[in-house]
Coordinates of C-alpha atoms in Angstrom, one line a residue:
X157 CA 78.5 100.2 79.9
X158 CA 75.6 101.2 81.7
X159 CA 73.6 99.3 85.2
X160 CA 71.6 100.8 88.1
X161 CA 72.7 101.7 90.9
X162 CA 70.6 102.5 94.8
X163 CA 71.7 105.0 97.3
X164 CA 71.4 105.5 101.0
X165 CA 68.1 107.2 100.7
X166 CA 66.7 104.2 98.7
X167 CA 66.8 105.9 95.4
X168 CA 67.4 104.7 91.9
X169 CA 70.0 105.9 89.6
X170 CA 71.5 104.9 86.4
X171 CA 75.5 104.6 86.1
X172 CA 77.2 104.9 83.0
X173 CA 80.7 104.1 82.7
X174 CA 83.8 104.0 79.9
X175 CA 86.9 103.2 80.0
X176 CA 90.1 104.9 77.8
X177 CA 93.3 103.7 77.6
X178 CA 96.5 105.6 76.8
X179 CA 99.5 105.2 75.7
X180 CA 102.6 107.3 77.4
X181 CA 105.0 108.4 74.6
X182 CA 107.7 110.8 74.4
X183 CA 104.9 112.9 73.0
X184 CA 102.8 112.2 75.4
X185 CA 99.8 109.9 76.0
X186 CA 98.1 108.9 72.4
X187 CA 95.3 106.5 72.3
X188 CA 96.5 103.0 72.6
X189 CA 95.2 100.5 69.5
X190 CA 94.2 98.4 71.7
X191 CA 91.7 99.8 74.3
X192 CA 91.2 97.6 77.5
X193 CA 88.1 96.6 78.5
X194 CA 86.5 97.6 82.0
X195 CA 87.7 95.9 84.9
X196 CA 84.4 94.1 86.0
X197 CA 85.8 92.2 89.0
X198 CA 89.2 92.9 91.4
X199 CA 92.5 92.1 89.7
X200 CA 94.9 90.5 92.3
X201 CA 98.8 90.8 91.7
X202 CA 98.9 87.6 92.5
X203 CA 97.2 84.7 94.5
X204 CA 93.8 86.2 95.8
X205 CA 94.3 86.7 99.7
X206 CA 98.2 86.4 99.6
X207 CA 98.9 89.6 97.3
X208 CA 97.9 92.9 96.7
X209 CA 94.8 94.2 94.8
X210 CA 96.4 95.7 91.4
X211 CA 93.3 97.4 90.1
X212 CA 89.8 97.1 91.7
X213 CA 86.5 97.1 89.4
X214 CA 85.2 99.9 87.7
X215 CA 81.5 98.6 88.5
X216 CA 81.1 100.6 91.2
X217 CA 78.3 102.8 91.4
X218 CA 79.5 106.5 92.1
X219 CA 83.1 107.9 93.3
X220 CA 83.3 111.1 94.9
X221 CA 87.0 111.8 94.1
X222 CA 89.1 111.0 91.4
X223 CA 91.8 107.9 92.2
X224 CA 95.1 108.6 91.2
X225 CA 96.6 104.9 91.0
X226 CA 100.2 104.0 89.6
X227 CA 101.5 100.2 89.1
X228 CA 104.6 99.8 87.9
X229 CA 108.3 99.0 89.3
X230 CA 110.8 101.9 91.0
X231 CA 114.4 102.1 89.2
X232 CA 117.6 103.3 90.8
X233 CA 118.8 106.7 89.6
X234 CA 121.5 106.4 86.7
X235 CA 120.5 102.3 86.5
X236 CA 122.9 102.1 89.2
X237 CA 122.6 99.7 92.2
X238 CA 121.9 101.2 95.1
X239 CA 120.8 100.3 99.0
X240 CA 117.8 103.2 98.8
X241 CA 116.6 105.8 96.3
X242 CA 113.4 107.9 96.8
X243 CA 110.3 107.5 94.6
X244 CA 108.0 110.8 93.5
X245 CA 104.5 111.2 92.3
X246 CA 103.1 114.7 91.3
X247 CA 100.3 116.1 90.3
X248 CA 99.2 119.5 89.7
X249 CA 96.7 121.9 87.5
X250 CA 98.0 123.0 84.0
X251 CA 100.6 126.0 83.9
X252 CA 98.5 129.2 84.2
X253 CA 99.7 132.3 82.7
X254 CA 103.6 133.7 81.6
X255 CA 105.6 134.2 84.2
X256 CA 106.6 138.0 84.7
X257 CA 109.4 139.2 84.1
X258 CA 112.0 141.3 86.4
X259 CA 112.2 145.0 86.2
X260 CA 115.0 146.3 84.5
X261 CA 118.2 147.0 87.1
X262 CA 118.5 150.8 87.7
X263 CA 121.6 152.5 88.4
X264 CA 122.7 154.4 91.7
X265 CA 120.2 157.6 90.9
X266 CA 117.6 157.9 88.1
X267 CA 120.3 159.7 86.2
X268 CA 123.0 157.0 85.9
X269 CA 122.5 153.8 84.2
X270 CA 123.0 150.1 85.4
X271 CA 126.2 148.3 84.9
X272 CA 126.9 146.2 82.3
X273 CA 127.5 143.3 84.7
X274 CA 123.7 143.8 86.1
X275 CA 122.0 144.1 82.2
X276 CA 123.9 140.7 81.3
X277 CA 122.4 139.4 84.8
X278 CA 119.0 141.0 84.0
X279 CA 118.9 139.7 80.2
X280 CA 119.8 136.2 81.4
X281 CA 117.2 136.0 83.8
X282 CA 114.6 137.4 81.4
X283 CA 115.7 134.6 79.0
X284 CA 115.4 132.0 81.9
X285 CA 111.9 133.1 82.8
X286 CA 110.8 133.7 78.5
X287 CA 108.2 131.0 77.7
X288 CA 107.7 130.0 81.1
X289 CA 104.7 130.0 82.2
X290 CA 103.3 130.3 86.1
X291 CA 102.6 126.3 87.5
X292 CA 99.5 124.9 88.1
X293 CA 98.1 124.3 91.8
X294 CA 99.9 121.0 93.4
X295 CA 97.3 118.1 93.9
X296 CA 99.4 115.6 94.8
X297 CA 103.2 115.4 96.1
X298 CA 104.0 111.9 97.6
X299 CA 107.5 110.9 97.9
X300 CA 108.1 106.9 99.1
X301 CA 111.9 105.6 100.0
X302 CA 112.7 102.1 97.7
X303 CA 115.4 99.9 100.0
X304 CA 116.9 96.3 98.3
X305 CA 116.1 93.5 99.7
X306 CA 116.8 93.5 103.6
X307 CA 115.6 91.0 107.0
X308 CA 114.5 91.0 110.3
X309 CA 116.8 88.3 112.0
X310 CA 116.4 86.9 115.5
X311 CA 119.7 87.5 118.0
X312 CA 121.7 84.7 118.8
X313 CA 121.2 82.9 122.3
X314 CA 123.7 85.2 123.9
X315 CA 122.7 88.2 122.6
X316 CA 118.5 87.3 124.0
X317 CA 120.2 86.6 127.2
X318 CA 121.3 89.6 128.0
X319 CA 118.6 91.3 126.8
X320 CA 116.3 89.3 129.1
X321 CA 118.9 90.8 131.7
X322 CA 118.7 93.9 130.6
X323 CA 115.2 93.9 131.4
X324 CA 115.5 92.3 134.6
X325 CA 118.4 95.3 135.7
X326 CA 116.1 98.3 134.6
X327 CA 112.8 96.8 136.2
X328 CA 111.5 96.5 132.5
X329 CA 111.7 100.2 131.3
X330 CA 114.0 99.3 129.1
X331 CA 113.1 95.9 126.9
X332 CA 115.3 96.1 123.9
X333 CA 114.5 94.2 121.1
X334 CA 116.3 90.7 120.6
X335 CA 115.7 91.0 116.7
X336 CA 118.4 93.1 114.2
X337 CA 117.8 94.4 111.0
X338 CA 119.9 93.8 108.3
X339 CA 121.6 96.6 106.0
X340 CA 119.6 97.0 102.7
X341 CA 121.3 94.8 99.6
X342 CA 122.2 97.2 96.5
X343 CA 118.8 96.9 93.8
X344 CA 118.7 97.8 90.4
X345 CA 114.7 97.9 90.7
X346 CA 111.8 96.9 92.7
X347 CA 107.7 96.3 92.2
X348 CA 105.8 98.3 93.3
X349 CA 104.1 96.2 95.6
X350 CA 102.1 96.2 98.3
X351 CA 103.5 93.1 99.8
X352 CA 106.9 95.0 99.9
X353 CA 105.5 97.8 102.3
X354 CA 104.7 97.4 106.4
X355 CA 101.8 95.1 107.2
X356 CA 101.7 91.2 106.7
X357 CA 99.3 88.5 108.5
X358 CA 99.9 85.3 110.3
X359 CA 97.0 81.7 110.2
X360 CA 98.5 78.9 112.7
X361 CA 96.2 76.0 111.1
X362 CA 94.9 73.1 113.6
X363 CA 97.8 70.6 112.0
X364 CA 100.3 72.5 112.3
X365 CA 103.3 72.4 114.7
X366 CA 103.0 75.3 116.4
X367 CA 99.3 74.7 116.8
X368 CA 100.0 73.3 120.5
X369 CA 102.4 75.9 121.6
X370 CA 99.3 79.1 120.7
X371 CA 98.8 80.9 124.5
X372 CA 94.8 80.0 125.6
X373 CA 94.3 83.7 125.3
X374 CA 95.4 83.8 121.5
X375 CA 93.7 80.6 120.3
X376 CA 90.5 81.1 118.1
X377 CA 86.9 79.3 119.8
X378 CA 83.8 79.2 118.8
X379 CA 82.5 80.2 115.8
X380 CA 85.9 82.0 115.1
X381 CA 87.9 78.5 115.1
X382 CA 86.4 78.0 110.8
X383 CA 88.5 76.8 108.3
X384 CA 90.6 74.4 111.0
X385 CA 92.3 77.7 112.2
X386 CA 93.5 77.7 115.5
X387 CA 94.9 81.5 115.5
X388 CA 94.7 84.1 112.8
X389 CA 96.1 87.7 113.0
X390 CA 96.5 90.3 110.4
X391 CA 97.9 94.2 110.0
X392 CA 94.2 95.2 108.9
X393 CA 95.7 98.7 107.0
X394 CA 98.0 96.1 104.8
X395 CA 97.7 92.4 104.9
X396 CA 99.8 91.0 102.7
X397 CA 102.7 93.6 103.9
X398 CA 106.0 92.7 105.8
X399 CA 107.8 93.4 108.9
X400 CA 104.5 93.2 111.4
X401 CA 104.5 90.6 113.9
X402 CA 103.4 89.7 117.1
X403 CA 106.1 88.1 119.9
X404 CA 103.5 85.4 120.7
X405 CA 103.4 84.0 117.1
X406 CA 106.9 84.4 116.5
X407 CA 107.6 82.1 119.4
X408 CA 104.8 79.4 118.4
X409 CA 106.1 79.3 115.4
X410 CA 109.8 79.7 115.6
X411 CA 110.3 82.2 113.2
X412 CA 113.9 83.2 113.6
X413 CA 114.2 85.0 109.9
X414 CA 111.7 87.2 108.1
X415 CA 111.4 90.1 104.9
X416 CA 111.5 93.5 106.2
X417 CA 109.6 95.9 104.2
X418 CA 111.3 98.0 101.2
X419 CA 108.9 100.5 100.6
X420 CA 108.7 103.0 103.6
X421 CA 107.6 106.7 104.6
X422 CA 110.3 108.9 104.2
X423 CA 109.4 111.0 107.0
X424 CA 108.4 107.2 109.0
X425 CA 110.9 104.5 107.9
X426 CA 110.9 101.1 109.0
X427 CA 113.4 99.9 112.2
X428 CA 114.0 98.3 115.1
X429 CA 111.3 100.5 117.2
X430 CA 108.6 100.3 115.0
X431 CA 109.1 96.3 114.8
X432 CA 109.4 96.3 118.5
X433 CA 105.9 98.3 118.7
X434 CA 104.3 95.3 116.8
X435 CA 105.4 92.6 118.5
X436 CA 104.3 94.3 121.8
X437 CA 100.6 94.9 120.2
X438 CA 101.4 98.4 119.4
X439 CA 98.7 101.1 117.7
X440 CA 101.7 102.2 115.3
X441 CA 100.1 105.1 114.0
X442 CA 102.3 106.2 111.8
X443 CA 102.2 102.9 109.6
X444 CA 98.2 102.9 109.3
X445 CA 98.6 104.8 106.6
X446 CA 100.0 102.2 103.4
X447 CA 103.5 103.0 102.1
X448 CA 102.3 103.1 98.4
X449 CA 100.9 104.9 95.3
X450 CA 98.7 101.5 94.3
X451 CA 95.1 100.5 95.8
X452 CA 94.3 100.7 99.7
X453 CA 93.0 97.8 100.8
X454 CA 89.0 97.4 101.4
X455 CA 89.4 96.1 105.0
X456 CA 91.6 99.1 105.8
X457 CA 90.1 100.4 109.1
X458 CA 89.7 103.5 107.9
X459 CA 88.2 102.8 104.5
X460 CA 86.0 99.7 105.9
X461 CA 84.2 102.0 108.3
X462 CA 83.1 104.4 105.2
X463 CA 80.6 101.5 104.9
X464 CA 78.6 102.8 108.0
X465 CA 76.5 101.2 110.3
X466 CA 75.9 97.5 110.2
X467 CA 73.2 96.9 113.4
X468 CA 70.4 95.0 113.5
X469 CA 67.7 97.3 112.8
X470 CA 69.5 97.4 108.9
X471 CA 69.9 93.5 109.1
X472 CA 66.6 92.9 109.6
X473 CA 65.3 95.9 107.4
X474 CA 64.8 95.6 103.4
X475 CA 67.3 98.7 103.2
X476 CA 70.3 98.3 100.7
X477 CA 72.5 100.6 102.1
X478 CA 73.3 101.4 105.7
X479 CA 71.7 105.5 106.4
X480 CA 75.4 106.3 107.3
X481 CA 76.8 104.6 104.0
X482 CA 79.9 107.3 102.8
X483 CA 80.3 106.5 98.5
X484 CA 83.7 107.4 99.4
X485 CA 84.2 103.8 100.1
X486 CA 84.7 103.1 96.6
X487 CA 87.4 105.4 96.2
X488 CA 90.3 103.0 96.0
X489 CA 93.4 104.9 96.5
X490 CA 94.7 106.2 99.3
X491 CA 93.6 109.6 100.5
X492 CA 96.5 111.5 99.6
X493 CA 96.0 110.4 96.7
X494 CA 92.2 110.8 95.3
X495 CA 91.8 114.8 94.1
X496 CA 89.0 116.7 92.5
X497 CA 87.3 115.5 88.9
X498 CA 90.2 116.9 86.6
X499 CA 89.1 118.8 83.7
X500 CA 92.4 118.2 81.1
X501 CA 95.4 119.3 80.9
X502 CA 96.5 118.7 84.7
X503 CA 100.1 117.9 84.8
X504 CA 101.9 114.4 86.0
X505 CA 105.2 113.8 87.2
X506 CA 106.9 110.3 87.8
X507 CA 109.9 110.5 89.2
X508 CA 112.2 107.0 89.2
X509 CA 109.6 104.9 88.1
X510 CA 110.8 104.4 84.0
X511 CA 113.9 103.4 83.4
X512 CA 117.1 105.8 82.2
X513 CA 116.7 105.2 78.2
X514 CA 113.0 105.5 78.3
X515 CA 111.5 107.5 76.0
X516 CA 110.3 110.5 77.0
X517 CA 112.5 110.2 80.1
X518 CA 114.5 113.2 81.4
X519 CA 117.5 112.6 83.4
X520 CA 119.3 115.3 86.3
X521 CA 122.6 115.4 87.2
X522 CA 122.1 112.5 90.0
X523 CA 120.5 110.3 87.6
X524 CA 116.7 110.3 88.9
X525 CA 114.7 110.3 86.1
X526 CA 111.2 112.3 85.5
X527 CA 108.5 111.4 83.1
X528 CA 106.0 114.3 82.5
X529 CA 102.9 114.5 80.8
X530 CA 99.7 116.5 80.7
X531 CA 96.4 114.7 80.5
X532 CA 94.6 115.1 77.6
X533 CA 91.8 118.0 77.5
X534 CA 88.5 115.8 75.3
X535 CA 85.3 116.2 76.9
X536 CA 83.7 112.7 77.5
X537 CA 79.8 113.1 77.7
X538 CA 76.8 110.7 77.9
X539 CA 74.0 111.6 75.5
X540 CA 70.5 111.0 77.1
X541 CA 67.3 110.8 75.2
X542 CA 63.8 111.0 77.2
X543 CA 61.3 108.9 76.2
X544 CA 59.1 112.0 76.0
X545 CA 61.8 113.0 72.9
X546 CA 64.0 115.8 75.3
X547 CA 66.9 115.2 74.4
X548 CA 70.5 117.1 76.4
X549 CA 74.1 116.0 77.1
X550 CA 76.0 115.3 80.9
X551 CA 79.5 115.9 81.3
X552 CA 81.0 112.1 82.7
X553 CA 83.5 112.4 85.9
X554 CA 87.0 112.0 85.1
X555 CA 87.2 109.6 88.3
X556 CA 90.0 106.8 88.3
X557 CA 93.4 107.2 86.3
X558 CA 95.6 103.9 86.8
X559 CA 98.8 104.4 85.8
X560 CA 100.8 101.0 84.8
X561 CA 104.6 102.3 84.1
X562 CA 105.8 98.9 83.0
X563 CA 103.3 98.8 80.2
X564 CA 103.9 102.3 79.8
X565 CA 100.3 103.5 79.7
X566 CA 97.6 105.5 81.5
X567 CA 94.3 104.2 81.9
X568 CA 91.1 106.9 82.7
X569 CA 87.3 105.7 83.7
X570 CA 84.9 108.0 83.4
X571 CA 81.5 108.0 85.3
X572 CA 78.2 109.7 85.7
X573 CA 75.1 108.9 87.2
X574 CA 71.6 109.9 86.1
X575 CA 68.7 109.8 88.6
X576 CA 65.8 107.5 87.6
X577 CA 62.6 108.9 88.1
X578 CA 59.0 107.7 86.9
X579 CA 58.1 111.5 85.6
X580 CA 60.4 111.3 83.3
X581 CA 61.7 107.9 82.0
X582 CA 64.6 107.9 80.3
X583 CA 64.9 106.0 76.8
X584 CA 68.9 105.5 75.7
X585 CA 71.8 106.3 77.7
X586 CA 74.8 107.0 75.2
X587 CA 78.4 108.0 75.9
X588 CA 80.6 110.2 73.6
X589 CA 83.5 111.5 73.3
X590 CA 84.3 115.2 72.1
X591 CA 87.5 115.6 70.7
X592 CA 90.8 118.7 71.6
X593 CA 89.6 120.4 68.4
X594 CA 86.0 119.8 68.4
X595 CA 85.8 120.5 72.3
X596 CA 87.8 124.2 71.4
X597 CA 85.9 125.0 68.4
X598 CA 82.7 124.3 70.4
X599 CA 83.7 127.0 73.2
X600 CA 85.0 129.9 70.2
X601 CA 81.2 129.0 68.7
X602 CA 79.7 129.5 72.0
X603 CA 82.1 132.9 73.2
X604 CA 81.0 134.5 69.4
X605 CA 77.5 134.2 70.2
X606 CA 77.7 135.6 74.1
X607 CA 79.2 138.3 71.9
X608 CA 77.0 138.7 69.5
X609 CA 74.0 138.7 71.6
X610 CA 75.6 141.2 74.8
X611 CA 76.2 143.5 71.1
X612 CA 72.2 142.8 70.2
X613 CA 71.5 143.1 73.8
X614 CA 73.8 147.1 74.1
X615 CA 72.1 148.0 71.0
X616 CA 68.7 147.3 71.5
X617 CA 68.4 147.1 75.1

């Protein structure tokens, strides 16, 4: 597909974009039969608002980074119920060269020679290291902790009480928490989900019953008060999340039971602290950033201000684009997870997220299992003819790869963006795809004939 895009600067541009779908096998990814179309609008989980963005469309005009995106469901190691198991994404450049291999063991002096016990070592270890070759660069290593299903539950009457003492006794340096958490439950498996991580979002509508017990300060006026809302309040990094609160809500509402999240930091898990940071109003730092490996959220604070600055001088202007405007924006996973364009063959590791008797699957000793594949290494291009007859060919941008482990399949858009100038219009617009083979035999073609003309060049230069 091809549209126009505008920059910051008010120039035109022409976007072409294509979409190739994969599917993983225990050889690795082959073309799927069926190849999805584009995603021309945001695809929801679930009900628009109430769930989490599952892929966003690929009719954006130009990303900067490539998104790594995975969907899918973690599985407990061995197929095992368990209260929490760890989750692992990696992705890093293709192997490099053969690993070297040790020196031979020497004896006590140059004269002697080394013991059979050390040659036995020093053949094994050669054996272990024969084939091998050095890894790629590491792009991406995220790790995320999976818990079963667990809740925040409000203490009994007794149990507030003395709290509220406890309080009163230490002049309120200490203010202790009058919720508990609840153990996680064994699980099998869970979604991947961003309703499952920290955030959430709470709308007190004008009929309800805790409409008349909102605090003044709280209560929406003007022309916030649309939609028959009397107060609305939201985790902006993660909406639709769970375990984020505020005490004024809770109490207008009387909530007494609610989800706690299930996918967490492992360095920054979910407790009683960080719930009692929310409900205070906390910043909670350490949860901006979205416990997940799927899309971050648009109205993320950090991603929403990528659009620049909305004033009215731009309002009021004919401009398209704020001067500020960052193309990052369109980037839709979350920073530690959008790399450099790949250029094939970089290497991805899922670790927990296919079940034990997948194929392709390898299995350790405690049961997690790893799925590994290298990206394939075609060269996708877009051909463009002038409409004075030039005629050359543009690499496209390896820049989104979604992949859906339930459906067992990886997903890659490709993009590039030609300017649009009136010297010299452009006529078609064409994208191609050069294949492993074609792509190699193009690059021997091209080293034989540096060769032959450095040899014309030595002879008769």
């Amino acid at each position: 597909m091809a549209f126009e895009g505008i920059d910051q600067h008010d120039q035109q541009f022409h976007v072409v974009v294509l979409r190739q779908t994969l599917d993983l096998t225990a050889d690795g990814p082959v073309y799927a039969d069926e190849q999805l179309p584009l995603c021309e609008e945001d695809a929801y989980f679930g009900e628009i608002g109430r769930s989490g963005v599952r892929e966003e469309s690929d009719l954006c005009q130009f990303k900067p980074k490539c998104d790594v995106i995975v969907n899918g469901t973690a599985h407990a190691p061995g197929g095992r119920a368990t209260a929490h198991f760890r989750v692992r994404l990696i992705v890093r450049k293709a192997d490099g060269s053969p690993l070297q291999l040790p020196e031979p063991p020497q004896g006590l002096n140059p004269l002697m020679a080394a013991s059979p016990e050390a040659l036995e070592q020093w053949a094994r270890d050669c054996a272990a290291l024969r084939g091998r070759n050095q890894p790629g660069q590491t792009l991406i290593d995220k790790t995320l902790v999976i818990t079963g299903e667990r809740f925040l539950q409000k203490s009994s009457f007794a149990t507030s009480w003395g709290a509220r003492v406890c309080r009163w006794l230490t002049l309120g340096l200490l203010r202790p928490v009058p919720w508990t958490l609840s153990a996680p439950a064994p699980c099998l498996k869970v979604p991947l989900r961003p309703e499952l991580a920290f955030g959430g979002e709470f709308r007190v509508s004008a009929d309800s019953p805790a409409a008349g017990r909102v605090p003044a300060k709280h209560r929406l006026s003007g022309s916030n008060a649309d939609d028959g809302l009397v107060a609305h309040a939201a985790f902006a990094a993660n909406p639709v999340g769970a375990g984020w609160s505020e005490n004024w809500y809770l109490d207008a509402a009387d909530v007494t039971r609610m989800p706690a999240p299930q996918i967490e930091w492992e360095d920054a898990p979910f407790d009683l602290a960080v719930f009692g940071q929310a409900l205070s109003g906390g910043a909670l730092p350490e949860q901006q950033q979205l416990a997940a490996f799927g899309v971050r959220p648009k109205g993320h604070p950090d991603r929403a201000a990528l659009v620049g600055t909305i004033e009215e001088a731009f309002i009021v202007s004919d401009r398209w684009l704020p001067e500020d405007f960052d193309f990052a924006i369109w980037n839709a996973a979350p920073p530690d997870q959008q790399i450099e364009y790949p250029g094939g063959g970089e290497v991805i590791e899922l670790m927990n997220l296919f079940p034990p008797d997948a194929p392709g699957v390898s299995v350790d000793q405690q049961g997690n299992t790893t799925m590994q594949f290298a990206l394939p290494e075609h060269l996708v291009f877009v051909r463009v003819r002038l409409e004075s007859g030039a005629y050359f060919r543009l690499p496209m941008w390896l820049d989104t790869m979604s992949i859906d482990t339930d459906r067992r399949q990886l997903s890659m858009v490709w993009r590039r963006i030609v300017g649009k100038t009136s010297d010299a219009p452009i006529r078609m617009l064409e994208a191609g795809v050069q294949s492993v083979e074609q792509r190699r035999e193009r690059d021997r073609l091209f080293a034989e004939f540096d060769e032959q003309a450095r040899e014309m060049e030595a002879r008769h230069g």
